[in-house]
Coordinates of C-alpha atoms (C1' of nucleotides) in Angstrom, one line a residue:
Chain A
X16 CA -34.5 63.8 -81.2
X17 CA -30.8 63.7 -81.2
X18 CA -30.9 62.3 -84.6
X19 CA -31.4 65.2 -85.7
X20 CA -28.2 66.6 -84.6
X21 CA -26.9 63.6 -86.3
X22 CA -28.5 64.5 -89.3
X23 CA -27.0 68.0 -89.3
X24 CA -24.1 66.3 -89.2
X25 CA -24.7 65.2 -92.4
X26 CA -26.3 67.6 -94.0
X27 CA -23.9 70.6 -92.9
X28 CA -21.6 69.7 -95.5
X29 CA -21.5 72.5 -97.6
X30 CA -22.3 71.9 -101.0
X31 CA -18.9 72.1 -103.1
X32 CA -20.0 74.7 -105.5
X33 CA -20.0 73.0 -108.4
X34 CA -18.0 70.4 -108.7
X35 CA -18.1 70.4 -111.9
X36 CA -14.5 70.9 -112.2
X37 CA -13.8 67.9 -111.4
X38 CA -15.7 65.7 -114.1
X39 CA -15.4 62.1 -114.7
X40 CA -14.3 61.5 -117.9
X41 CA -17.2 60.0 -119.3
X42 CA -19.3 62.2 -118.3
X43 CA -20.0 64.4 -120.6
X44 CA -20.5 67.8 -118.4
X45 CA -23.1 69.7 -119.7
X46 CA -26.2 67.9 -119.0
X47 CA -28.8 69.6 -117.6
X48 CA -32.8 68.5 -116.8
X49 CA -35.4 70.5 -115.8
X50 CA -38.9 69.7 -114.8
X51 CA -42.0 70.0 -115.9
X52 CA -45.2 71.3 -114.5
X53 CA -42.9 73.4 -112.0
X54 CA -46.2 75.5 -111.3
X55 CA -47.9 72.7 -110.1
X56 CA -45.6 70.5 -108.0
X57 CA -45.2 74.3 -106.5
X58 CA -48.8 74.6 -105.4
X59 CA -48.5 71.3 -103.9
X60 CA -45.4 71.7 -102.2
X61 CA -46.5 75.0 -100.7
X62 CA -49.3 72.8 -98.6
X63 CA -47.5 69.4 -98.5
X64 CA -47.6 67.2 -101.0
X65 CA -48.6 63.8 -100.4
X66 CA -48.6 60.7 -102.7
X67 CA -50.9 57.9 -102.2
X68 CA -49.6 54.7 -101.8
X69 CA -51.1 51.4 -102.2
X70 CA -51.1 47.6 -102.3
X71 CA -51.1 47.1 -105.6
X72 CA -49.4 50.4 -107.1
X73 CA -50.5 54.0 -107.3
X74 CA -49.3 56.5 -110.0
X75 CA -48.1 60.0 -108.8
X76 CA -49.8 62.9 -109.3
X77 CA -48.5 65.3 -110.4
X78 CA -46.2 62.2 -112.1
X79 CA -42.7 63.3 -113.1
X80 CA -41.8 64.2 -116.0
X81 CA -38.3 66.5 -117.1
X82 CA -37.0 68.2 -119.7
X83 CA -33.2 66.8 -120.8
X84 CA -30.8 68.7 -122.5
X85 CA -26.6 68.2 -122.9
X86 CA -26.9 64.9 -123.8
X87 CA -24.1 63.2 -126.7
X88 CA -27.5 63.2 -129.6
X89 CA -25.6 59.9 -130.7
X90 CA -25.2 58.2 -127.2
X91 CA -27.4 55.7 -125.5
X92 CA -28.6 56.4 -122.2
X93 CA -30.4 55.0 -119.8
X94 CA -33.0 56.9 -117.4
X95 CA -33.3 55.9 -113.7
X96 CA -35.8 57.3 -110.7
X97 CA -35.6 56.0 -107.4
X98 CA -37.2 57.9 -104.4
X99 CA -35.1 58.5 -101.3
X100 CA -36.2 59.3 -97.5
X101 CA -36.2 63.2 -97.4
X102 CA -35.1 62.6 -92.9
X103 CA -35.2 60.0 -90.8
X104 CA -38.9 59.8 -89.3
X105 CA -42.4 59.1 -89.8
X106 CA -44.8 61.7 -89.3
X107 CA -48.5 61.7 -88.6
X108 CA -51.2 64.1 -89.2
X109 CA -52.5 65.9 -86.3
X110 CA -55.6 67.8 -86.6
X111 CA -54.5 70.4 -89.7
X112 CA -50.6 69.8 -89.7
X113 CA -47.9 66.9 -89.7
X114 CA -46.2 66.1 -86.6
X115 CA -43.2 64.0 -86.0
X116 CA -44.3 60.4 -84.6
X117 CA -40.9 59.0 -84.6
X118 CA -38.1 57.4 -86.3
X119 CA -38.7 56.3 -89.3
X120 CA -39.2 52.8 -90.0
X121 CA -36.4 50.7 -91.9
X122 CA -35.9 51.1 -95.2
X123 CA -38.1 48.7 -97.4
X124 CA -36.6 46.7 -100.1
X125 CA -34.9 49.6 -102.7
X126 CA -35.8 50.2 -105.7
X127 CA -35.2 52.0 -108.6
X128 CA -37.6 52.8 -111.8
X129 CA -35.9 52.1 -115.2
X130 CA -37.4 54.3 -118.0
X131 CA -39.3 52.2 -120.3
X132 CA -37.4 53.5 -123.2
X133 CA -33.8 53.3 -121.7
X134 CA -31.7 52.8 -123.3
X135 CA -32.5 55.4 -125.9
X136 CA -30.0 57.6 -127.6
X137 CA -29.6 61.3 -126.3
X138 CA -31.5 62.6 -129.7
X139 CA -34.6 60.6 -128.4
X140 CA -34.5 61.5 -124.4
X141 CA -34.1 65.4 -125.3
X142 CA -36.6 65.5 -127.9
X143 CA -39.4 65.8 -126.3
X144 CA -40.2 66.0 -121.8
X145 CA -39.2 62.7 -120.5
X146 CA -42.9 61.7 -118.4
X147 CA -42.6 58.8 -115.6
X148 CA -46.3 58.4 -116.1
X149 CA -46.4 55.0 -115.4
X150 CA -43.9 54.4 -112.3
X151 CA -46.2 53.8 -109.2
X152 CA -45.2 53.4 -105.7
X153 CA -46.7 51.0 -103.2
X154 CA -46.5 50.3 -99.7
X155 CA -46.6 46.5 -100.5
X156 CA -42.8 45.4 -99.0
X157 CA -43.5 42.3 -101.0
X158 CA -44.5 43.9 -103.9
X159 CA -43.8 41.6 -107.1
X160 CA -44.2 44.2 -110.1
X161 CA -41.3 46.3 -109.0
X162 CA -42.9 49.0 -108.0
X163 CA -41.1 51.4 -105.9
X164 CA -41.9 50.4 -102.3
X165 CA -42.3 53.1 -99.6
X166 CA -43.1 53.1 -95.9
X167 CA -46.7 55.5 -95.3
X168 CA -45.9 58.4 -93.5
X169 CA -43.0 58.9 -94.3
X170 CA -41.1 61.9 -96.8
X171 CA -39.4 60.9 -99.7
X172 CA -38.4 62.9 -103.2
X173 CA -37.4 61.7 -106.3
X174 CA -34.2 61.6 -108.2
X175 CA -33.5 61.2 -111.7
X176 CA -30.4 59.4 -112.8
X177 CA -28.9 59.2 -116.3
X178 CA -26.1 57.2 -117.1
X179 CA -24.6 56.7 -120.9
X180 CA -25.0 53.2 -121.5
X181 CA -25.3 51.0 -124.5
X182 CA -27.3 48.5 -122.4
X183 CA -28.7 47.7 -118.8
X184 CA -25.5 45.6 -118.4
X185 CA -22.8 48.1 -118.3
X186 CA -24.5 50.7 -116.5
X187 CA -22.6 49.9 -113.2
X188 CA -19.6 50.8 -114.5
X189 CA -20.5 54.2 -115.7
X190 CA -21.0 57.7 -113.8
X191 CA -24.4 58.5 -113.1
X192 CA -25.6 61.7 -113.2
X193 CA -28.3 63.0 -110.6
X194 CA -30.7 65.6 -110.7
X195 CA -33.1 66.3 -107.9
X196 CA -36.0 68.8 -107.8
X197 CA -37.0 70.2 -104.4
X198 CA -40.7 70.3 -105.2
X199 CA -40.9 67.1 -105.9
X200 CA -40.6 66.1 -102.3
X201 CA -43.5 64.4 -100.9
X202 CA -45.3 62.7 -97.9
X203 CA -46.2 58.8 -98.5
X204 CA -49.6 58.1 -97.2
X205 CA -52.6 55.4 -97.4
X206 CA -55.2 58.0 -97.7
X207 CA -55.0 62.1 -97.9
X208 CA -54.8 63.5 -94.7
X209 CA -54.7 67.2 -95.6
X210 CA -57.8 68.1 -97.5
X211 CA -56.2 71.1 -99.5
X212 CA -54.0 68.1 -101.5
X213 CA -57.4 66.2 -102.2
X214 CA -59.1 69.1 -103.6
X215 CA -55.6 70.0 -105.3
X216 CA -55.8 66.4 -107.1
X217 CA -58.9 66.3 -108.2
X218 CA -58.8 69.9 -109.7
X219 CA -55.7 68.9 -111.3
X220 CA -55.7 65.6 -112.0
X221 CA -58.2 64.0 -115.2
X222 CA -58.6 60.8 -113.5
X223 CA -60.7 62.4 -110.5
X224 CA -62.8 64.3 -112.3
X225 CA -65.7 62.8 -111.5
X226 CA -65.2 64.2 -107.4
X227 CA -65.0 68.2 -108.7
X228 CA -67.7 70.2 -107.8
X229 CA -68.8 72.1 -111.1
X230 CA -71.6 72.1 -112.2
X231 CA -72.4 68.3 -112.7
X232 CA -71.3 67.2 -110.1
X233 CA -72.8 64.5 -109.0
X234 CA -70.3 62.9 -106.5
X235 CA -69.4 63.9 -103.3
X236 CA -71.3 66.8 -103.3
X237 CA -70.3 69.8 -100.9
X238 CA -67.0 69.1 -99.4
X239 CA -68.3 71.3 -96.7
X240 CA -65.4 73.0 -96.2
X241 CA -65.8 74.8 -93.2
X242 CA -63.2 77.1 -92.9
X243 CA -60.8 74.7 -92.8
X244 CA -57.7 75.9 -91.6
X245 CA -57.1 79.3 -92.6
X246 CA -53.5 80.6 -93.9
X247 CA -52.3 76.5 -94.2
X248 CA -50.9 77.5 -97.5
X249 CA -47.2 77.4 -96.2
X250 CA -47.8 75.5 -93.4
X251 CA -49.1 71.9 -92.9
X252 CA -45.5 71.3 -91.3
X253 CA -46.2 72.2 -87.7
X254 CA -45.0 74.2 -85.3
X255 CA -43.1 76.4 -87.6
X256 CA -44.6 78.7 -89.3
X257 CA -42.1 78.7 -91.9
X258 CA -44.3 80.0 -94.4
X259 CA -41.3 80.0 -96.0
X260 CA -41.3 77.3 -97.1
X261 CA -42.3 78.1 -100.1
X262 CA -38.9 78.7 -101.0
X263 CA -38.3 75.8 -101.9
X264 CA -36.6 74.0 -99.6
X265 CA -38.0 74.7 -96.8
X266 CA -41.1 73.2 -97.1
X267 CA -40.3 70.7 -95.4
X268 CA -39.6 70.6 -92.2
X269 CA -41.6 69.1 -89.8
X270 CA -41.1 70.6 -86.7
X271 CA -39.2 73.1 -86.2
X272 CA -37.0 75.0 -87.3
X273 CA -34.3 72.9 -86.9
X274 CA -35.3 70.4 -88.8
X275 CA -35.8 72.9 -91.3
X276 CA -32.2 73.3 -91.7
X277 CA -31.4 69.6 -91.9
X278 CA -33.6 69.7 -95.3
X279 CA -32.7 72.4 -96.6
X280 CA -28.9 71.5 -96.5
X281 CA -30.3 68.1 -97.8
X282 CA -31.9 69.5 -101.1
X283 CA -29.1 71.5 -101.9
X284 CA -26.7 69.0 -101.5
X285 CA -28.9 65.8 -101.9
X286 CA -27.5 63.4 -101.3
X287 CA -24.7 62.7 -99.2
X288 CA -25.5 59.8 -99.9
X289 CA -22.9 58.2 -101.2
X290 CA -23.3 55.3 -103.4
X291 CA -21.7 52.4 -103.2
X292 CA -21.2 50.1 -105.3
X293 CA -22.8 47.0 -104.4
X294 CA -22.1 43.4 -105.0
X295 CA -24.4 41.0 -106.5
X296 CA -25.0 38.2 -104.4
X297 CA -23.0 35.5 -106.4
X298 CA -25.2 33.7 -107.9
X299 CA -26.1 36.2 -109.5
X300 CA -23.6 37.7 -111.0
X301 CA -23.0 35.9 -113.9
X302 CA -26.2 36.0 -115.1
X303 CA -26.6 37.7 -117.9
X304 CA -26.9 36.3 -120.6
X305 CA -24.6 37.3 -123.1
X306 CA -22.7 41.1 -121.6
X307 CA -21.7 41.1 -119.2
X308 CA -21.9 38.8 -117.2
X309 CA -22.1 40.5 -114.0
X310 CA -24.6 42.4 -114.4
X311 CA -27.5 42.9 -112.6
X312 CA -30.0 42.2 -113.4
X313 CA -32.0 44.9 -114.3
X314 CA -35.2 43.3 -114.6
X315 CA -36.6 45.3 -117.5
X316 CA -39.1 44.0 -118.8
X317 CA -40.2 47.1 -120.3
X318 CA -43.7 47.3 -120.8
X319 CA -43.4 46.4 -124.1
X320 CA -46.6 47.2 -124.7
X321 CA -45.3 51.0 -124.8
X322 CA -42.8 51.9 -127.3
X323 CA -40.2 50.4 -125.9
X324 CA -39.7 47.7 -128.2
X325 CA -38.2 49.3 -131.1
X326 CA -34.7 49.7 -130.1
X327 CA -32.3 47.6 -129.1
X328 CA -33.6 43.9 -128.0
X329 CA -35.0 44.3 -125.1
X330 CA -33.0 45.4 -123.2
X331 CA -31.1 42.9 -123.2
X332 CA -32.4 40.0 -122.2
X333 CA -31.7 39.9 -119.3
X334 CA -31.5 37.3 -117.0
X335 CA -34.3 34.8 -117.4
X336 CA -36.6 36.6 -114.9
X337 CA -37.1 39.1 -117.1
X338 CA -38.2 36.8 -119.8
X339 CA -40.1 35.4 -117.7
X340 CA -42.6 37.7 -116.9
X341 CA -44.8 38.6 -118.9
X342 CA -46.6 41.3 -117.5
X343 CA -45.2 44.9 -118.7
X344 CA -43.8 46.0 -115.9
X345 CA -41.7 48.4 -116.2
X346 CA -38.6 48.3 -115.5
X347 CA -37.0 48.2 -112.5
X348 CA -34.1 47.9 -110.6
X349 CA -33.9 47.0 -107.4
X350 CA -31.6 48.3 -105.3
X351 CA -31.0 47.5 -101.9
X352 CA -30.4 50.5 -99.9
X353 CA -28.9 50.9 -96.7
X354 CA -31.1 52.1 -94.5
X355 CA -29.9 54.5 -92.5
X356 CA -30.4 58.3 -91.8
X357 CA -31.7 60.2 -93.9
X358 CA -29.5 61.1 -95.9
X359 CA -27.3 58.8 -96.1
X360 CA -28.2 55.9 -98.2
X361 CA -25.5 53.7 -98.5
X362 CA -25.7 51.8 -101.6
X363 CA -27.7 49.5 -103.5
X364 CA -27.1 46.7 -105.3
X365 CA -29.5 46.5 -108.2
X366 CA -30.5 43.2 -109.1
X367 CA -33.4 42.7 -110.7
X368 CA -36.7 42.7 -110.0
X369 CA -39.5 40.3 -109.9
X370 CA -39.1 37.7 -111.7
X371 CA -41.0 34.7 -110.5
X372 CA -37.9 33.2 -110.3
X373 CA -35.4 35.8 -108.9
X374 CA -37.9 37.9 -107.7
X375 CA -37.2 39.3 -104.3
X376 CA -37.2 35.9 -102.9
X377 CA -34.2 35.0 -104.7
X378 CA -32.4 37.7 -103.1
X379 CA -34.0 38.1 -100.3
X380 CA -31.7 35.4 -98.2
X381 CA -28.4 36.4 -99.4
X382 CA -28.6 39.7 -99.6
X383 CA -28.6 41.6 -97.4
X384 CA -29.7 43.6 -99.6
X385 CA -33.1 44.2 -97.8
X386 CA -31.5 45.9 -94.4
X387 CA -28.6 46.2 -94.7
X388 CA -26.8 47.5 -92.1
X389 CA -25.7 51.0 -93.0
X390 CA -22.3 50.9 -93.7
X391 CA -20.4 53.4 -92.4
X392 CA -19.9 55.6 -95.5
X393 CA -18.0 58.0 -95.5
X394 CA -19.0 60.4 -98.0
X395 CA -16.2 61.0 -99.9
X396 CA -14.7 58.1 -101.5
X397 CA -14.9 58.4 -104.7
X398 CA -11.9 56.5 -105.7
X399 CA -12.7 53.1 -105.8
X400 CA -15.7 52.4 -103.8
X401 CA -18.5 53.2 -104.4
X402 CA -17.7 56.8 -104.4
X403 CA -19.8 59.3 -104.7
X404 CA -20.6 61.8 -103.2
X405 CA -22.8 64.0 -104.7
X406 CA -21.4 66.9 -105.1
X407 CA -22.7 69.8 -105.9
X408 CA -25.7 70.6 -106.6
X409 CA -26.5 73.4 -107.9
X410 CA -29.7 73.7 -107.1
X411 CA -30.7 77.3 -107.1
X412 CA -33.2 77.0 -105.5
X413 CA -34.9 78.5 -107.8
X414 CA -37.5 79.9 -106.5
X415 CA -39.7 80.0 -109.2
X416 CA -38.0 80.1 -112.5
X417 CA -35.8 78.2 -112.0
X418 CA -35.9 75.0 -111.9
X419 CA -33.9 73.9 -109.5
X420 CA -32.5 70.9 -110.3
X421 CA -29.6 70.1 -109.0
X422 CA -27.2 68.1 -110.5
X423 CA -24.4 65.7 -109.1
X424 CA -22.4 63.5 -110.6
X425 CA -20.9 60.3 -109.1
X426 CA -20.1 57.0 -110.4
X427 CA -22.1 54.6 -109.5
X428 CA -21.2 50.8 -109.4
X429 CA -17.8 51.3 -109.6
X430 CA -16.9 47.6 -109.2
X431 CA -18.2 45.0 -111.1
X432 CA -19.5 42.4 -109.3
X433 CA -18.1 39.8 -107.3
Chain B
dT26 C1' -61.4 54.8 -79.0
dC27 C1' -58.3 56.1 -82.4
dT28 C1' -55.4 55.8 -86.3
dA29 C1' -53.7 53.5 -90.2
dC30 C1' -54.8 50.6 -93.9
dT31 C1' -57.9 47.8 -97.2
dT32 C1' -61.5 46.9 -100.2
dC33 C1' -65.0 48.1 -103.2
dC34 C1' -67.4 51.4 -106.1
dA35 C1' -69.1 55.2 -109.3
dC36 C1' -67.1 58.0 -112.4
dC37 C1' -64.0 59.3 -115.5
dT38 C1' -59.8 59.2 -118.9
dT39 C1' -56.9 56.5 -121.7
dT40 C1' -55.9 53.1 -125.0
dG41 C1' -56.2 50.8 -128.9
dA42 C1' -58.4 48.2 -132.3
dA43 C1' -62.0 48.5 -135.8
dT44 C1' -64.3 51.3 -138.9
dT45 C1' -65.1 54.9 -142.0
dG46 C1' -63.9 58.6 -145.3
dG47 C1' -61.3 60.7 -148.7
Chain C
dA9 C1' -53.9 50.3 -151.5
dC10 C1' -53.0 54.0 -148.1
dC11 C1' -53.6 57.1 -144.4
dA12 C1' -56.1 60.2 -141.3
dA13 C1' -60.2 60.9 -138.6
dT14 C1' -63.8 58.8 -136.0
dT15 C1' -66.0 55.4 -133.2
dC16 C1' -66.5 52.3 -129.7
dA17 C1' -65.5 49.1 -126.2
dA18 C1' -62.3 47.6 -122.8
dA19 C1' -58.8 48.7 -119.6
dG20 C1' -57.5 51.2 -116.0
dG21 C1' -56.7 55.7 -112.8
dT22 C1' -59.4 58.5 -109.1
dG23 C1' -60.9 59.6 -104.3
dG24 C1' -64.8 58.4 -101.1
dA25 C1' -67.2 55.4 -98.0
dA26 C1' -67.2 51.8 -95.3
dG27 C1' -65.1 48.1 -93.2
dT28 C1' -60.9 45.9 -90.9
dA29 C1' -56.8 45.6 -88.0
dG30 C1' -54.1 46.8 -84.2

DNA sequence: TCTACTTCCACCTTTGAATTGG
DNA sequence: ACCAATTCAAAGGTGGAAGTAG
């Protein structure tokens, strides 16, 4: 695969040591997150962590959940996750290990998770660990509750956004900051293909505790494990041995070594991916309500059942679909994303989510939003356009203390709409 | 045939409303 | 009347098995 020499490309910037110095004005420097339950994203990531995905939505496990601090106490915020490709293939798993089988497939319809309590002021989000619990990813491409939609087989990892915001509306125009933890990275599947993550989840995880073994157990009795692979700790990714990779970073490669590289330079400097600021399709741009007009419509319908509700109205009403539905979702926002390699997403336009009415559909004519054709980003913009790079990261990759977040800072929607 | 995906199920946790106790 | 603790039923999250699709 050439691509990945492409993909070096990419990735062999060298990550601007912190780029702090050069902070946007609103941003507030300073903010820093750090997740939770480092020990045991780390003893999934050391054998290859792998999320389920299904039709109608499946929670993570280990879900994500981050501690915030730095934040204005008096400031609204608002809380994003989306889950970008980690390269640009799709993998299969071969006998005890994942193997490359390919290119990866193009990039479903993008979306982005909106915490259910966004906005919130900074007093509330660094209060107490921040928990995704309820975001769930599906493999559904036509999904309607705005679950974050990913292609099986695939890597991805998580990032965590925070922008100061009053309200869903004027988040475009402000600087996002993003935080990405290398552990976090996983591998979307349909079913668990390496038995050490089944037996990992339902150790770990309360929901499946009617598949452990103790004592009473009365379901699947004896997993039989027959030797199973010996030393897979570090390595379900093939070829290499990089049992390494429990450095963080490395876990991932597939393949060899080289690929290695390519993710490693990606988690330290996630994201080249620049943003860009996206237009709205026109129509619907004006529709919210009362802010600003432009605004996309962040389909928040927060799952009012939660907390949510207390502050502010709902977040804004925001465009009629929101209303409309009357399910909890959560939030979401969808962002179209440009497909592309791996690490370069170009750009999203969020609009919102499912509403009957301006569900995908809506968009899904005019925008190119689904595919769009990877601009040719250049990563460094950040003047007008879209800008940003991600800069810096400091990501130390912490080995184990550390948390390793790393933390870039770009603007986001720097344009208003069209 | 093989691999990926879907559906259904037993088992369990979580949620939240109703009840009880002080 | 008020609030915390308890109870209880309904809702919903698990992975496995078996079936389906290609």
């Amino acid at each position: 695969m050439q691509t990945l020499r492409d993909l070096k490309h990419n990735f062999s910037i060298p990550p601007p040591a912190t780029m702090a110095g050069a902070p946007d004005p609103y941003h507030q420097g300073n903010i820093r997150m750090t997740l939770e339950d480092q020990e045991l994203w780390k003893s999934f990531h050391e054998i290859g962590t792998e999320m389920i995905i299904t039709k109608p939505g499946r929670r993570m496990f280990p879900h994500c959940k981050i501690n915030i601090s730095g934040l204005v106490p008096y400031a609204k915020y608002i809380l994003l996750v989306d889950m970008v490709p980690e390269d640009g293939f799709r993998y299969k798993w071969n006998k005890d290990k994942w193997e490359l089988a390919g290119k990866a497939e193009p990039q479903p319809p993008y979306r982005t998770y909106l915490h259910p309590d966004s906005p919130a002021p900074g007093s509330h989000w660094m209060k107490q660990p921040v928990s995704f619990l309820k975001l769930k990813l599906t493999n559904n491409a036509l999904d309607q509750h705005g679950h974050i939609i990913l292609h099986s087989m695939h890597r991805y990892h998580p990032r965590f956004h925070i922008v100061q915001a009053d309200d869903l509306y004027s988040v475009r125009w402000s600087v996002f900051q993003t935080f990405t933890f290398p552990e976090t990275s996983f591998t979307a599947v349909t079913a668990y293909q390496n038995t050490k993550i089944t037996k990992l989840k339902i150790d770990n995880n309360p929901f499946a505790k009617g598949f452990r073994d103790e004592g009473t157990n009365s379901k699947r009795a004896a997993l039989k494990e027959s030797g199973e692979v010996k030393e897979e700790r570090f390595s379900p990714w093939g070829g290499v041995s990089d049992r390494e990779s429990s450095h963080v970073l490395g876990q991932d490669s597939p393949v060899g070594s080289e690929a290695r590289d390519v993710y490693s330079s990606e988690q330290l400097v996630p994201g080249h991916s620049s943003y860009q600021p996206y237009r709205y399709p026109p129509s619907t741009c004006h529709a919210g309500s009362g802010t600003g007009s432009r605004v996309p419509d962040i389909a928040t319908v927060p799952e009012h059942e939660g907390k949510a509700a207390a502050h502010e109205p709902g977040p804004t009403h925001c465009p009629p679909n929101l209303a409309s539905t009357p399910q909890d979702y959560p939030g979401v926002l969808n962002m179209a994303v440009g497909q592309a390699k791996p690490a370069v997403l170009s750009h999203h336009p969020l609009y919102a989510p499912y509403g009957p009415e301006q569900a995908l559909g809506q968009w899904g004519g005019a925008s190119s939003a689904q595919y769009p054709p990877a601009p040719p980003t250049h990563h460094h913009h950040h003047h007008h356009h879209l800008a940003t790079d991600y800069s810096t990261q400091a990501v130390h990759h912490g080995y184990h203390h550390g948390n390793v977040s790393d933390w870039s800072q770009y603007p986001l929607f720097s344009y208003s709409c069209w």
